[in-house]
mmCIF file of C-alpha atoms and ligand atoms in Angstrom:
data_model
loop_
_atom_site.group_PDB
_atom_site.id
_atom_site.type_symbol
_atom_site.label_atom_id
_atom_site.label_comp_id
_atom_site.label_asym_id
_atom_site.label_seq_id
_atom_site.Cartn_x
_atom_site.Cartn_y
_atom_site.Cartn_z
ATOM 1 C CA MET W 156 15.429 17.370 -4.278
ATOM 2 C CA HIS W 157 13.040 16.496 -7.592
ATOM 3 C CA LYS W 158 12.022 19.773 -9.301
ATOM 4 C CA ASP W 159 8.354 18.967 -8.978
ATOM 5 C CA VAL W 160 8.615 17.552 -5.296
ATOM 6 C CA GLU W 161 6.844 21.119 -2.757
ATOM 7 C CA SER W 162 8.581 19.624 0.296
ATOM 8 C CA ILE W 163 10.032 16.283 1.572
ATOM 9 C CA LEU W 164 7.301 14.656 3.955
ATOM 10 C CA ILE W 165 9.382 11.015 4.492
ATOM 11 C CA SER W 166 12.706 11.067 4.418
ATOM 12 C CA GLU W 167 15.259 8.207 3.349
ATOM 13 C CA GLU W 168 16.329 7.502 7.268
ATOM 14 C CA LYS W 169 12.558 7.882 8.367
ATOM 15 C CA LEU W 170 11.277 5.004 5.874
ATOM 16 C CA GLU W 171 14.317 3.362 6.790
ATOM 17 C CA ASN W 172 12.836 2.972 11.052
ATOM 18 C CA ILE W 173 9.308 3.007 9.612
ATOM 19 C CA VAL W 174 10.023 -0.482 7.590
ATOM 20 C CA ASN W 175 12.085 -2.253 10.240
ATOM 21 C CA SER W 176 9.726 -1.443 12.852
ATOM 22 C CA LEU W 177 6.388 -2.512 10.684
ATOM 23 C CA ALA W 178 8.730 -5.876 9.714
ATOM 24 C CA LYS W 179 9.428 -6.587 13.522
ATOM 25 C CA GLN W 180 5.775 -6.073 14.505
ATOM 26 C CA ILE W 181 4.636 -8.631 11.270
ATOM 27 C CA GLU W 182 7.436 -11.183 12.843
ATOM 28 C CA LYS W 183 6.410 -11.140 15.936
ATOM 29 C CA ASP W 184 2.529 -11.430 14.687
ATOM 30 C CA TYR W 185 3.202 -13.987 12.054
ATOM 31 C CA ASN W 186 5.768 -16.059 13.757
ATOM 32 C CA GLY W 187 4.388 -19.841 13.341
ATOM 33 C CA LYS W 188 1.819 -18.955 10.279
ATOM 34 C CA GLU W 189 2.958 -19.897 6.635
ATOM 35 C CA PHE W 190 1.439 -17.003 5.225
ATOM 36 C CA ILE W 191 1.532 -15.072 1.829
ATOM 37 C CA MET W 192 2.552 -12.054 1.334
ATOM 38 C CA VAL W 193 0.438 -10.124 -1.085
ATOM 39 C CA GLY W 194 1.666 -6.381 -2.474
ATOM 40 C CA LEU W 195 -0.537 -4.596 -4.632
ATOM 41 C CA LEU W 196 1.011 -3.413 -8.109
ATOM 42 C CA LYS W 197 2.665 -1.132 -8.294
ATOM 43 C CA GLY W 198 2.391 1.548 -6.018
ATOM 44 C CA SER W 199 3.708 -0.925 -3.259
ATOM 45 C CA ILE W 200 6.932 -2.693 -4.937
ATOM 46 C CA VAL W 201 9.610 -0.079 -3.410
ATOM 47 C CA PHE W 202 7.859 -0.185 -0.376
ATOM 48 C CA MET W 203 7.482 -4.756 0.166
ATOM 49 C CA ALA W 204 11.052 -4.960 -1.696
ATOM 50 C CA GLN W 205 12.420 -3.457 1.482
ATOM 51 C CA LEU W 206 9.276 -4.995 3.879
ATOM 52 C CA MET W 207 10.002 -8.270 3.111
ATOM 53 C CA THR W 208 13.823 -9.030 3.563
ATOM 54 C CA LYS W 209 13.558 -7.932 7.123
ATOM 55 C CA ILE W 210 11.009 -10.259 7.679
ATOM 56 C CA ASP W 211 12.627 -13.490 9.077
ATOM 57 C CA LEU W 212 9.559 -16.020 8.480
ATOM 58 C CA ASP W 213 8.977 -18.615 5.619
ATOM 59 C CA PHE W 214 6.022 -16.883 3.445
ATOM 60 C CA GLU W 215 4.843 -17.340 -0.280
ATOM 61 C CA VAL W 216 4.579 -13.813 -2.231
ATOM 62 C CA ASP W 217 2.399 -12.302 -4.643
ATOM 63 C CA PHE W 218 0.852 -9.616 -6.295
ATOM 64 C CA MET W 219 -2.617 -8.778 -7.525
ATOM 65 C CA VAL W 220 -3.916 -5.795 -9.673
ATOM 66 C CA ALA W 221 -6.811 -3.379 -8.435
ATOM 67 C CA SER W 222 -7.996 -0.601 -9.644
ATOM 68 C CA SER W 223 -10.731 1.844 -9.368
ATOM 69 C CA TYR W 224 -12.530 4.031 -11.311
ATOM 70 C CA ASP W 225 -15.313 7.028 -10.981
ATOM 71 C CA GLY W 226 -18.844 5.891 -11.672
ATOM 72 C CA THR W 227 -21.197 8.833 -11.865
ATOM 73 C CA GLU W 228 -20.891 9.800 -8.129
ATOM 74 C CA SER W 229 -17.753 10.375 -5.966
ATOM 75 C CA THR W 230 -18.208 6.966 -4.859
ATOM 76 C CA GLY W 231 -14.582 5.192 -6.617
ATOM 77 C CA LYS W 232 -15.812 1.767 -7.460
ATOM 78 C CA VAL W 233 -12.970 -1.170 -7.902
ATOM 79 C CA ARG W 234 -12.155 -3.931 -10.191
ATOM 80 C CA ILE W 235 -9.884 -6.498 -9.817
ATOM 81 C CA ASP W 236 -7.857 -6.766 -12.605
ATOM 82 C CA LYS W 237 -4.996 -9.719 -12.211
ATOM 83 C CA ASP W 238 -6.101 -11.654 -9.106
ATOM 84 C CA ILE W 239 -3.474 -13.722 -6.312
ATOM 85 C CA SER W 240 -2.812 -17.022 -8.168
ATOM 86 C CA ILE W 241 -2.185 -18.577 -5.094
ATOM 87 C CA PRO W 242 -5.252 -20.620 -3.776
ATOM 88 C CA VAL W 243 -6.280 -18.894 -0.581
ATOM 89 C CA LYS W 244 -8.458 -21.165 0.930
ATOM 90 C CA ASP W 245 -7.887 -21.193 4.715
ATOM 91 C CA ARG W 246 -4.491 -19.668 3.858
ATOM 92 C CA ASP W 247 -3.384 -16.320 5.842
ATOM 93 C CA VAL W 248 -2.779 -13.418 3.411
ATOM 94 C CA LEU W 249 -1.126 -10.078 4.190
ATOM 95 C CA ILE W 250 -1.621 -7.198 2.121
ATOM 96 C CA VAL W 251 1.064 -4.748 1.235
ATOM 97 C CA GLU W 252 -0.366 -1.335 -0.007
ATOM 98 C CA ASP W 253 1.940 1.681 -0.528
ATOM 99 C CA ILE W 254 -1.488 4.476 0.800
ATOM 100 C CA VAL W 255 -4.853 4.093 1.886
ATOM 101 C CA ASP W 256 -7.118 7.138 0.482
ATOM 102 C CA SER W 257 -10.957 6.283 -0.101
ATOM 103 C CA GLY W 258 -10.032 2.671 1.478
ATOM 104 C CA SER W 259 -12.332 1.536 -1.304
ATOM 105 C CA THR W 260 -9.568 -0.405 -2.818
ATOM 106 C CA LEU W 261 -8.693 -2.352 0.113
ATOM 107 C CA GLU W 262 -12.522 -2.661 1.283
ATOM 108 C CA THR W 263 -12.836 -4.637 -2.181
ATOM 109 C CA VAL W 264 -9.745 -6.453 -1.830
ATOM 110 C CA THR W 265 -10.031 -7.835 1.324
ATOM 111 C CA ARG W 266 -13.927 -9.002 1.165
ATOM 112 C CA HIS W 267 -12.586 -10.572 -2.315
ATOM 113 C CA LEU W 268 -10.041 -12.840 -0.462
ATOM 114 C CA LEU W 269 -12.210 -13.412 2.752
ATOM 115 C CA SER W 270 -15.210 -14.564 0.161
ATOM 116 C CA GLU W 271 -12.502 -17.061 -1.635
ATOM 117 C CA GLY W 272 -12.260 -18.629 1.361
ATOM 118 C CA ALA W 273 -8.908 -17.040 3.029
ATOM 119 C CA ALA W 274 -8.783 -17.948 6.922
ATOM 120 C CA SER W 275 -7.366 -14.373 7.719
ATOM 121 C CA VAL W 276 -6.875 -11.110 5.794
ATOM 122 C CA LYS W 277 -4.329 -8.358 6.905
ATOM 123 C CA VAL W 278 -3.422 -4.961 5.810
ATOM 124 C CA CYS W 279 -0.070 -3.529 5.865
ATOM 125 C CA THR W 280 0.023 -0.239 4.672
ATOM 126 C CA LEU W 281 3.011 2.265 4.269
ATOM 127 C CA CYS W 282 0.556 5.952 4.738
ATOM 128 C CA ASP W 283 -2.678 6.126 5.384
ATOM 129 C CA LYS W 284 -4.715 9.539 4.367
ATOM 130 C CA PRO W 285 -7.737 9.187 7.484
ATOM 131 C CA ALA W 286 -9.742 12.608 6.151
ATOM 132 C CA ARG W 287 -9.814 11.423 2.776
ATOM 133 C CA ARG W 288 -12.188 8.102 4.185
ATOM 134 C CA LYS W 289 -15.088 7.322 2.282
ATOM 135 C CA VAL W 290 -15.619 4.037 3.137
ATOM 136 C CA SER W 291 -14.565 2.899 6.671
ATOM 137 C CA PHE W 292 -11.520 0.586 6.742
ATOM 138 C CA THR W 293 -8.847 0.779 9.093
ATOM 139 C CA PRO W 294 -5.325 -1.053 8.227
ATOM 140 C CA ASP W 295 -3.530 -3.580 10.385
ATOM 141 C CA TYR W 296 -0.495 -1.964 9.828
ATOM 142 C CA CYS W 297 0.508 1.639 8.799
ATOM 143 C CA GLY W 298 3.992 2.976 8.784
ATOM 144 C CA ALA W 299 2.836 7.287 8.931
ATOM 145 C CA GLU W 300 -0.837 8.899 9.329
ATOM 146 C CA ILE W 301 -0.251 12.359 6.780
ATOM 147 C CA PRO W 302 -2.518 14.856 5.859
ATOM 148 C CA ASP W 303 -4.159 15.447 2.710
ATOM 149 C CA LYS W 304 -1.603 16.153 0.107
ATOM 150 C CA PHE W 305 -0.205 14.033 -3.177
ATOM 151 C CA ILE W 306 2.217 12.668 -2.309
ATOM 152 C CA VAL W 307 4.588 10.696 -5.220
ATOM 153 C CA GLY W 308 8.161 8.482 -4.441
ATOM 154 C CA TYR W 309 9.341 4.969 -2.810
ATOM 155 C CA GLY W 310 6.739 3.678 -5.323
ATOM 156 C CA LEU W 311 3.804 6.117 -5.532
ATOM 157 C CA ASP W 312 3.255 7.944 -9.013
ATOM 158 C CA TYR W 313 1.770 10.682 -10.564
ATOM 159 C CA ASP W 314 0.711 9.932 -13.811
ATOM 160 C CA GLU W 315 3.154 6.768 -13.923
ATOM 161 C CA LYS W 316 5.790 8.980 -12.577
ATOM 162 C CA TYR W 317 7.962 9.540 -9.352
ATOM 163 C CA ARG W 318 7.995 6.041 -8.590
ATOM 164 C CA ASN W 319 11.869 5.927 -8.173
ATOM 165 C CA LEU W 320 12.742 9.001 -5.715
ATOM 166 C CA PRO W 321 13.994 7.533 -2.609
ATOM 167 C CA TYR W 322 11.684 9.879 0.006
ATOM 168 C CA ILE W 323 8.280 10.463 -0.040
ATOM 169 C CA GLY W 324 7.584 13.731 -0.899
ATOM 170 C CA VAL W 325 4.518 15.994 -1.546
ATOM 171 C CA LEU W 326 4.001 16.988 -4.817
ATOM 172 C CA LYS W 327 3.678 20.250 -6.278
ATOM 173 C CA ARG W 328 0.684 21.856 -6.723
ATOM 174 C CA SER W 329 1.087 22.918 -10.324
ATOM 175 C CA VAL W 330 2.381 19.656 -11.866
ATOM 176 C CA PHE W 331 -1.686 18.284 -11.243
ATOM 177 C CA GLU W 332 -3.580 21.883 -11.734
HETATM 178 P P1 IMP L 509 -8.612 4.607 -2.117
HETATM 179 O O1 IMP L 509 -9.349 3.145 -3.195
HETATM 180 O O2 IMP L 509 -8.662 5.627 -2.205
HETATM 181 O O3 IMP L 509 -7.809 3.822 -1.314
HETATM 182 O O4 IMP L 509 -7.179 4.881 -3.117
HETATM 183 C C1 IMP L 509 -5.934 4.194 -3.031
HETATM 184 C C2 IMP L 509 -4.829 4.375 -4.525
HETATM 185 O O5 IMP L 509 -4.813 5.654 -5.058
HETATM 186 C C3 IMP L 509 -3.359 4.357 -3.854
HETATM 187 O O6 IMP L 509 -3.608 2.891 -4.083
HETATM 188 C C4 IMP L 509 -2.427 5.000 -4.693
HETATM 189 O O7 IMP L 509 -2.407 4.005 -6.044
HETATM 190 C C5 IMP L 509 -3.990 6.251 -5.304
HETATM 191 N N1 IMP L 509 -3.316 7.099 -4.161
HETATM 192 C C6 IMP L 509 -4.337 7.841 -3.560
HETATM 193 N N2 IMP L 509 -3.172 8.712 -2.602
HETATM 194 C C7 IMP L 509 -1.938 8.876 -3.848
HETATM 195 C C8 IMP L 509 -0.928 9.675 -3.338
HETATM 196 O O8 IMP L 509 -1.248 10.600 -2.595
HETATM 197 N N3 IMP L 509 -0.021 9.823 -4.401
HETATM 198 C C9 IMP L 509 0.070 8.699 -5.096
HETATM 199 N N4 IMP L 509 -1.384 7.774 -4.949
HETATM 200 C C10 IMP L 509 -2.416 8.095 -4.069
HETATM 201 MG MG1 MG L 510 -2.436 1.619 -5.445
#
């Protein structure tokens, strides 16, 4: 285990089971639809890379970049830094994300894709911290609901580090305090 990690929250084995189960649900729901899978960079990279290989359907892959910046109050404002490059009009879009926290990122990205004419927009997140929600948002597919702790690994970072850890771990408070 990495020295900055306090405990392992989701092991490699558990992650594999979560990914397989989400892939099965998606495969069933999207059977016969030629959807676009859109990963939100960079946190989703490991999860999406694993997930896509388990889905036995035809689909396109693209990426978006969204970043949140805090306004004067605690409400996070979200900016889209890189839009999807495939036209979404009348297309079914499945967004893949690492974690839902306040909900602002996914609420903004979903609303944006619908305003561009997407036929449907669904969200598949690996983790969800429902206790931290500030805007109303419910993911369509969720790998694990987790407590209000800062987690790293399997794509998730703190200060751009720890994305390479093969498990999801709770970061020691001493690292960020
Ligand atoms: P939201 O807009 O507040 O839902 O923010 C979601 C984004 O915050 C995620 O895509 C992550 O990049 C980041 N984030 C939230 N919680 C964590 C965490 O525990 N570890 C790493 N990144 C996190
Ligand atoms: Mg993210």
